[in-house]
mmCIF file of C-alpha atoms in Angstrom:
data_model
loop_
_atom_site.group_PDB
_atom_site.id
_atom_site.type_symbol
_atom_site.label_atom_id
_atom_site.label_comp_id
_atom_site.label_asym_id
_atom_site.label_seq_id
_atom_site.Cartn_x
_atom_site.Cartn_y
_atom_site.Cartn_z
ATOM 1 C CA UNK A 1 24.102 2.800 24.825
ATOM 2 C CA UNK A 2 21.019 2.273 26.792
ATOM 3 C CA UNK A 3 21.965 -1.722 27.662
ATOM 4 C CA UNK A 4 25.046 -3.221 26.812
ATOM 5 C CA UNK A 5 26.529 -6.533 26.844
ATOM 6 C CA UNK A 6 30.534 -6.970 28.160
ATOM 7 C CA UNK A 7 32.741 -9.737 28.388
ATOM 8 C CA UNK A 8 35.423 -7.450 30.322
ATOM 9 C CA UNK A 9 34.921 -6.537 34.303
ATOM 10 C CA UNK A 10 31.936 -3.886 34.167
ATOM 11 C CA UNK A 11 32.949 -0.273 35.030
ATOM 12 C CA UNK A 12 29.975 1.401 36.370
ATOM 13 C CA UNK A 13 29.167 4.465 33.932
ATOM 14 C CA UNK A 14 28.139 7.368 36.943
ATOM 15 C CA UNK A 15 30.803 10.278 35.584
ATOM 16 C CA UNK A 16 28.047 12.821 34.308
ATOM 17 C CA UNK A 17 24.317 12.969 35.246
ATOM 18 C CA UNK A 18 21.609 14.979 34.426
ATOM 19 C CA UNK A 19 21.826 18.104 36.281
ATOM 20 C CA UNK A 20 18.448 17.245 37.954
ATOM 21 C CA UNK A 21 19.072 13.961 38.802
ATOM 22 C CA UNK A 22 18.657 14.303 42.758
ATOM 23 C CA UNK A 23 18.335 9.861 43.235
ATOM 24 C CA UNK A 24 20.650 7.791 41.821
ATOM 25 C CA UNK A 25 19.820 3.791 42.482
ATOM 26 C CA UNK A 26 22.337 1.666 41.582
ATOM 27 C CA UNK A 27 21.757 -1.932 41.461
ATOM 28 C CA UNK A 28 25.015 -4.692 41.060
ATOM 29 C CA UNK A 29 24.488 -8.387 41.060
ATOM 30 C CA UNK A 30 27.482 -9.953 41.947
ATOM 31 C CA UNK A 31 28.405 -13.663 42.249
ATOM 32 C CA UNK A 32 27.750 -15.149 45.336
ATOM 33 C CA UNK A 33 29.735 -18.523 46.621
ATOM 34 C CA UNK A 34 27.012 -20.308 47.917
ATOM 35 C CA UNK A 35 23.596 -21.137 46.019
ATOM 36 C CA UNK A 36 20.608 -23.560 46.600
ATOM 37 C CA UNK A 37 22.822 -24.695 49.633
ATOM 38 C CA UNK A 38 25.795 -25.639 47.185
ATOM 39 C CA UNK A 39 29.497 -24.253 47.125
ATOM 40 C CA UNK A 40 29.473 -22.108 43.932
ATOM 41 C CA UNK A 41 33.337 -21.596 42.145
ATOM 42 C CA UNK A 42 32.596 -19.436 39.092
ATOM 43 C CA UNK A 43 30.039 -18.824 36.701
ATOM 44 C CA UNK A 44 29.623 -18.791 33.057
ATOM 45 C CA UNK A 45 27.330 -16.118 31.066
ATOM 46 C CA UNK A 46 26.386 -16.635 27.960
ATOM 47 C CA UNK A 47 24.424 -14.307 25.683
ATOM 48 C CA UNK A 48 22.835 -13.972 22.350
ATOM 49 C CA UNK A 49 23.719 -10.992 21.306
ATOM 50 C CA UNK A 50 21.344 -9.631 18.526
ATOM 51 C CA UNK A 51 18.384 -9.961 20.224
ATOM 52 C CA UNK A 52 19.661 -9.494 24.101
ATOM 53 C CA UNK A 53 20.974 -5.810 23.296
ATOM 54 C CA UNK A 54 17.266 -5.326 21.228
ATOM 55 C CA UNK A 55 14.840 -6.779 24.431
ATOM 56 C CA UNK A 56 17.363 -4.865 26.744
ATOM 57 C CA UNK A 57 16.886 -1.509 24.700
ATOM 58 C CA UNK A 58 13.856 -1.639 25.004
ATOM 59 C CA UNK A 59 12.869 -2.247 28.601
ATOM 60 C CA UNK A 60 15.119 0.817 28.993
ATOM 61 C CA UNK A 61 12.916 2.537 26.686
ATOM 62 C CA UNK A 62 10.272 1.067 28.188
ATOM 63 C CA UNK A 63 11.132 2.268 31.694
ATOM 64 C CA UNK A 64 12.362 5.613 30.484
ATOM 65 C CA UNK A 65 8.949 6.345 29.074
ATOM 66 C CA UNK A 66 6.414 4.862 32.606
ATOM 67 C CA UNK A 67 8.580 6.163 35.162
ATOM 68 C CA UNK A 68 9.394 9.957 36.016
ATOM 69 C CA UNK A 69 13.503 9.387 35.818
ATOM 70 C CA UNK A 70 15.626 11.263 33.899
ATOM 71 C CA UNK A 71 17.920 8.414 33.178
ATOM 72 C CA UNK A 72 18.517 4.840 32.860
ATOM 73 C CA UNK A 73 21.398 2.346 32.031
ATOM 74 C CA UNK A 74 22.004 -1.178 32.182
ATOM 75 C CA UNK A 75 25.068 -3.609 31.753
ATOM 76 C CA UNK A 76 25.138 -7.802 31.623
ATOM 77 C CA UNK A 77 28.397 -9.528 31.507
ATOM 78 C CA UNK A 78 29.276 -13.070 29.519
ATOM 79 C CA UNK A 79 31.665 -15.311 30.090
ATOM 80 C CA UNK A 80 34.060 -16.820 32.906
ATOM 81 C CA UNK A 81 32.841 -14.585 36.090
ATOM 82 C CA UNK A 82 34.894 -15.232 39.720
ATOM 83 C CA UNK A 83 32.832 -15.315 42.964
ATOM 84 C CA UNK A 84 32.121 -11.579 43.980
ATOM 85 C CA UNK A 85 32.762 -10.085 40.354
ATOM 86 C CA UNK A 86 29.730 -7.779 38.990
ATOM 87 C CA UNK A 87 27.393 -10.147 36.997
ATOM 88 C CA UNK A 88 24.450 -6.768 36.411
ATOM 89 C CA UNK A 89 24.895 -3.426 36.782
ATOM 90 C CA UNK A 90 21.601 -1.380 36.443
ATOM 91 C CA UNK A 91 21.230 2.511 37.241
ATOM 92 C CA UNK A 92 18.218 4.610 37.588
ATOM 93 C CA UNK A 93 18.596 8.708 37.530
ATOM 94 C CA UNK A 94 15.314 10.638 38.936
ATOM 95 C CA UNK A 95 15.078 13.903 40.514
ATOM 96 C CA UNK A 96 13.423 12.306 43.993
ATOM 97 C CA UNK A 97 14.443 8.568 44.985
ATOM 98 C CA UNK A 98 11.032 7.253 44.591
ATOM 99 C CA UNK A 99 10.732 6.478 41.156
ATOM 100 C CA UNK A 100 14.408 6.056 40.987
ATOM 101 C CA UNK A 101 14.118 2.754 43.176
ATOM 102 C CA UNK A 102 10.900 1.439 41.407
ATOM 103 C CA UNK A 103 12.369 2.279 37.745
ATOM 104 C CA UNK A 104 15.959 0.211 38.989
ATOM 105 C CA UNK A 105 14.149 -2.852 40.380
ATOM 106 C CA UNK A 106 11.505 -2.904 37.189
ATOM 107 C CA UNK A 107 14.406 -2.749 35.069
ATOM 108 C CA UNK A 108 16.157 -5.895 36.552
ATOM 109 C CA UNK A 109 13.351 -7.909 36.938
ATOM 110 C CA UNK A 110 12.790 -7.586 32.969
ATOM 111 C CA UNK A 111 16.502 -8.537 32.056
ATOM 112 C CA UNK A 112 15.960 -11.959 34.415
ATOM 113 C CA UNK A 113 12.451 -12.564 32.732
ATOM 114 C CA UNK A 114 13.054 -12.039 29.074
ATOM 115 C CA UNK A 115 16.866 -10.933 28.123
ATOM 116 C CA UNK A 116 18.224 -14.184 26.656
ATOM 117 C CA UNK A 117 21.343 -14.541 28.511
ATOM 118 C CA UNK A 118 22.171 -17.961 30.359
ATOM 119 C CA UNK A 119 24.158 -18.853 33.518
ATOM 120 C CA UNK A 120 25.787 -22.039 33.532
ATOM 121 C CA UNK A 121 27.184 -22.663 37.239
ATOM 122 C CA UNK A 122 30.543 -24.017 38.204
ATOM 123 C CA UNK A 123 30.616 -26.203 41.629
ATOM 124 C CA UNK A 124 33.124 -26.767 44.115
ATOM 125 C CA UNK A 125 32.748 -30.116 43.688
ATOM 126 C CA UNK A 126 33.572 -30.599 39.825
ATOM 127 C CA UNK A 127 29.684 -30.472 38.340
ATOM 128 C CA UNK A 128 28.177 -27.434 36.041
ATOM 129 C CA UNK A 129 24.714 -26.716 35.377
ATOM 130 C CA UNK A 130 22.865 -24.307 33.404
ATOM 131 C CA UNK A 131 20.244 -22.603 35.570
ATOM 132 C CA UNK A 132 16.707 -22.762 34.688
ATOM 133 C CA UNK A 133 15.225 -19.891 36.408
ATOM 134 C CA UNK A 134 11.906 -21.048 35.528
ATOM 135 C CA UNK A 135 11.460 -23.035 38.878
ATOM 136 C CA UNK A 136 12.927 -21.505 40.970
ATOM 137 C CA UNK A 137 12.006 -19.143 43.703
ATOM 138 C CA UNK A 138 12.813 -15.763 42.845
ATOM 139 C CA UNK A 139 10.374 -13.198 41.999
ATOM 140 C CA UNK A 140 11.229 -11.423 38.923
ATOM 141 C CA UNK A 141 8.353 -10.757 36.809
ATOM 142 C CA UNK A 142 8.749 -8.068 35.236
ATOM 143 C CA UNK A 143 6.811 -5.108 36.052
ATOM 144 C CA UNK A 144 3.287 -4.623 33.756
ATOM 145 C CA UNK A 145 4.801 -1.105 32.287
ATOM 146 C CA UNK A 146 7.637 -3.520 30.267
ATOM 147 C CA UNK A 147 5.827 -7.004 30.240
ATOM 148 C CA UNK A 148 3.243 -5.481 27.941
ATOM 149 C CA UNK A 149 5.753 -4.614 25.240
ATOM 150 C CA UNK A 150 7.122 -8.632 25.200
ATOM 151 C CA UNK B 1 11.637 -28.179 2.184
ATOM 152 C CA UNK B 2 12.572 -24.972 3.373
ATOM 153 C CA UNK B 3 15.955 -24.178 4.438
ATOM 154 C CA UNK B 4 16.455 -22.898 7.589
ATOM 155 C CA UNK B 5 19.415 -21.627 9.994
ATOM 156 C CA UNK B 6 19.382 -22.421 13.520
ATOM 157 C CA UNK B 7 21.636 -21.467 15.778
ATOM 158 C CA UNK B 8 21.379 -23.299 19.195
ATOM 159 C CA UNK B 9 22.726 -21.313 22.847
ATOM 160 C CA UNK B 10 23.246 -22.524 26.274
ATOM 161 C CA UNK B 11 21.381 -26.118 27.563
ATOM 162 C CA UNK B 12 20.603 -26.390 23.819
ATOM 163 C CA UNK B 13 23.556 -26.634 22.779
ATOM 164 C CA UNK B 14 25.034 -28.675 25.114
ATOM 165 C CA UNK B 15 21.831 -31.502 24.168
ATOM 166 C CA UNK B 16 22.322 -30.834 20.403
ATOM 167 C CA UNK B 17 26.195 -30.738 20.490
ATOM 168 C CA UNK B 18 26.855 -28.023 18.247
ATOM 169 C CA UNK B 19 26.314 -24.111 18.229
ATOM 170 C CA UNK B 20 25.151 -24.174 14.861
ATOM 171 C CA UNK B 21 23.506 -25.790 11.844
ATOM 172 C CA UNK B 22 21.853 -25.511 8.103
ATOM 173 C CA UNK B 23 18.773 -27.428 8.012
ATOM 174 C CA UNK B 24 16.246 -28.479 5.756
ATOM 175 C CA UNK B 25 13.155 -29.395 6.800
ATOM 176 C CA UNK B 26 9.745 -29.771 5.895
ATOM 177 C CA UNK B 27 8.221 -28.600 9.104
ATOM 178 C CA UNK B 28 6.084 -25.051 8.276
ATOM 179 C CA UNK B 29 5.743 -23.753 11.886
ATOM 180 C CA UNK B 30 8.587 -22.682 14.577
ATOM 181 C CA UNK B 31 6.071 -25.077 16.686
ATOM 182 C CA UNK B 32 6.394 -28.177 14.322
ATOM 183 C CA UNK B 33 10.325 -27.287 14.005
ATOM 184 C CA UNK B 34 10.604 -27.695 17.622
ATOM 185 C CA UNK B 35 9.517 -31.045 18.176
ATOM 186 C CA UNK B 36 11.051 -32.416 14.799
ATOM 187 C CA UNK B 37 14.693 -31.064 16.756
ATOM 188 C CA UNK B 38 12.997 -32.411 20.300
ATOM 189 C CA UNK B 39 12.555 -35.668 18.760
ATOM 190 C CA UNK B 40 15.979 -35.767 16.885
ATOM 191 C CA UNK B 41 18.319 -34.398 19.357
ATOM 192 C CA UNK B 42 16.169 -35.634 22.842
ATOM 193 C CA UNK B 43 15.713 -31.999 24.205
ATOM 194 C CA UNK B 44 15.147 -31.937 27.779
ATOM 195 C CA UNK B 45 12.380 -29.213 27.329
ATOM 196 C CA UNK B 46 8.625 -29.299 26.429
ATOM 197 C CA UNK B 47 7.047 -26.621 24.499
ATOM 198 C CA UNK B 48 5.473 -24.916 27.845
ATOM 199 C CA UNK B 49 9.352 -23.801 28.323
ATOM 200 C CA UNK B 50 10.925 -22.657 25.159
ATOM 201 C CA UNK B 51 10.396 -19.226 23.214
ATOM 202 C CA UNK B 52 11.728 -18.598 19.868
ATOM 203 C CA UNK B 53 13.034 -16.298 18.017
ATOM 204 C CA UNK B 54 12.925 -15.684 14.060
ATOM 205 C CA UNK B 55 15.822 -13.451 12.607
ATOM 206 C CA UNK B 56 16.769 -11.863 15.822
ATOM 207 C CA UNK B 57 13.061 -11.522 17.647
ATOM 208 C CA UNK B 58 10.868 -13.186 19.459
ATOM 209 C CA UNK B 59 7.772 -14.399 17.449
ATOM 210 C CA UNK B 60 5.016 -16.708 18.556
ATOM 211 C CA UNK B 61 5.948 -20.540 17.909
ATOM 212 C CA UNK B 62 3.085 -20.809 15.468
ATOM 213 C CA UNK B 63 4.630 -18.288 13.085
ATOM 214 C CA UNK B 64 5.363 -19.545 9.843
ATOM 215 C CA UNK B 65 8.543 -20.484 8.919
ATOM 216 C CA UNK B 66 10.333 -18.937 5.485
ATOM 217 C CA UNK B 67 13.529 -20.076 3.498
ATOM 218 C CA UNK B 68 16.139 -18.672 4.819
ATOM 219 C CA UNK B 69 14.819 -17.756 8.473
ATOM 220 C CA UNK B 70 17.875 -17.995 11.275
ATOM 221 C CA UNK B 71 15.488 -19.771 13.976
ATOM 222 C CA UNK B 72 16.573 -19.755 17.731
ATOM 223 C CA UNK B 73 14.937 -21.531 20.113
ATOM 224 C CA UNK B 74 15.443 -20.041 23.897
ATOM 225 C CA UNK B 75 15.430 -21.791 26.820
ATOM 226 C CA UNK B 76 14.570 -20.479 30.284
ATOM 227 C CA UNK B 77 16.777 -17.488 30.623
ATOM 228 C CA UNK B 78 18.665 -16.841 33.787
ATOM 229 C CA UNK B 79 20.883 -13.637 33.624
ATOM 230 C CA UNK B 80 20.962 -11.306 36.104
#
């Protein structure tokens, strides 16, 4: 599968590449202890399925088609993550690193923008949230090659 | 009336307190749905903030609503 969705620990899948595939850019997101200044203890994905594994299909599709790579994956966990434990795991195959590195960070900044999957954040001190990535900072609009399919 | 499914994830949940429910409802749009459940369960989101999605895709909140449609609403997302 193109994208999948896990609630176990996610086990990078880099066993058997395309014989061609000469950069390999691997991209983990990973649970960090501290955010917006505050003492993060866990985190909580939640996902909805059906329509998560179609939107994440296709901006692999999506990718696979705009960029010269010979391969693409992506993986999302849900449910109870610890601080350092892989949240994303997305891998771009190409023959040079180039489009390997643009295809990887297009396909990540698609799964923030449009994959419906939800983090809810656990505090140190007792209080949970669920983030709304809609104001804050970060830029992940996804590129114009997948936004145009939304 | 139509009679819809909606099934309710994440900060909409939480607000409606449940995951799921059978609904009837006379409103024709995923727009006018919306603010009938805004109204009812106090949703802390306007319209400018919510997608939906009609049997497992995203439509456009005007799209008309059928008997029988399983309606999500989606909050900002934030995986990754």
């Amino acid at each position: 599968m193109l994208f999948q969705l896990t609630n176990r620990p996610i086990e990078p899948l880099v066993e058997s590449l395309h014989s061609h595939a000469g950069g390999i850019v691997i991209f983990e997101g990973r649970v960090r202890a501290i955010n917006d200044d505050r003492a993060v203890s866990s985190l909580e994905y939640v996902a909805y399925p059906e329509l998560a594994l179609h939107e994440g299909h296709a901006i692999i599709n999506n990718v696979l088609q705009q960029f010269d790579i010979l391969e693409a994956y992506a993986i999302h966990r849900t449910g109870h993550l610890a601080i350092g434990d892989i949240a994303v795991w997305v891998m771009s195959a190409a023959v040079h690193r180039k489009e390997a590195f643009a295809a990887t960070e297009c396909i990540i900044n698609a799964i923030k923008a449009r994959v419906p999957i939800w983090k809810k954040e656990y505090y140190s001190d007792g209080e949970a949230i669920w983030v709304r990535c809609d104001h804050c900072a970060h830029d992940h609009a996804p590129c114009p090659a997948v936004k145009e399919s939304m | 009336m139509t009679t819809l499914h909606i099934i309710y994830f994440a900060a909409l949940c939480d607000a409606t307190g449940r995951e799921e429910e059978t609904l009837k409802t006379e409103a024709e749009t995923a727009k006018a749905l919306f603010h009938e459940l805004t109204e009812k369960y106090c949703w802390p989101f306007s319209e400018a903030n919510i997608l939906v999605a009609i049997n497992d895709r995203y439509r456009p909140v005007d799209t008309s609503l059928q008997e029988g449609d399983r309606v999500v609403f989606i909050p900002p997302v934030s995986g990754g």
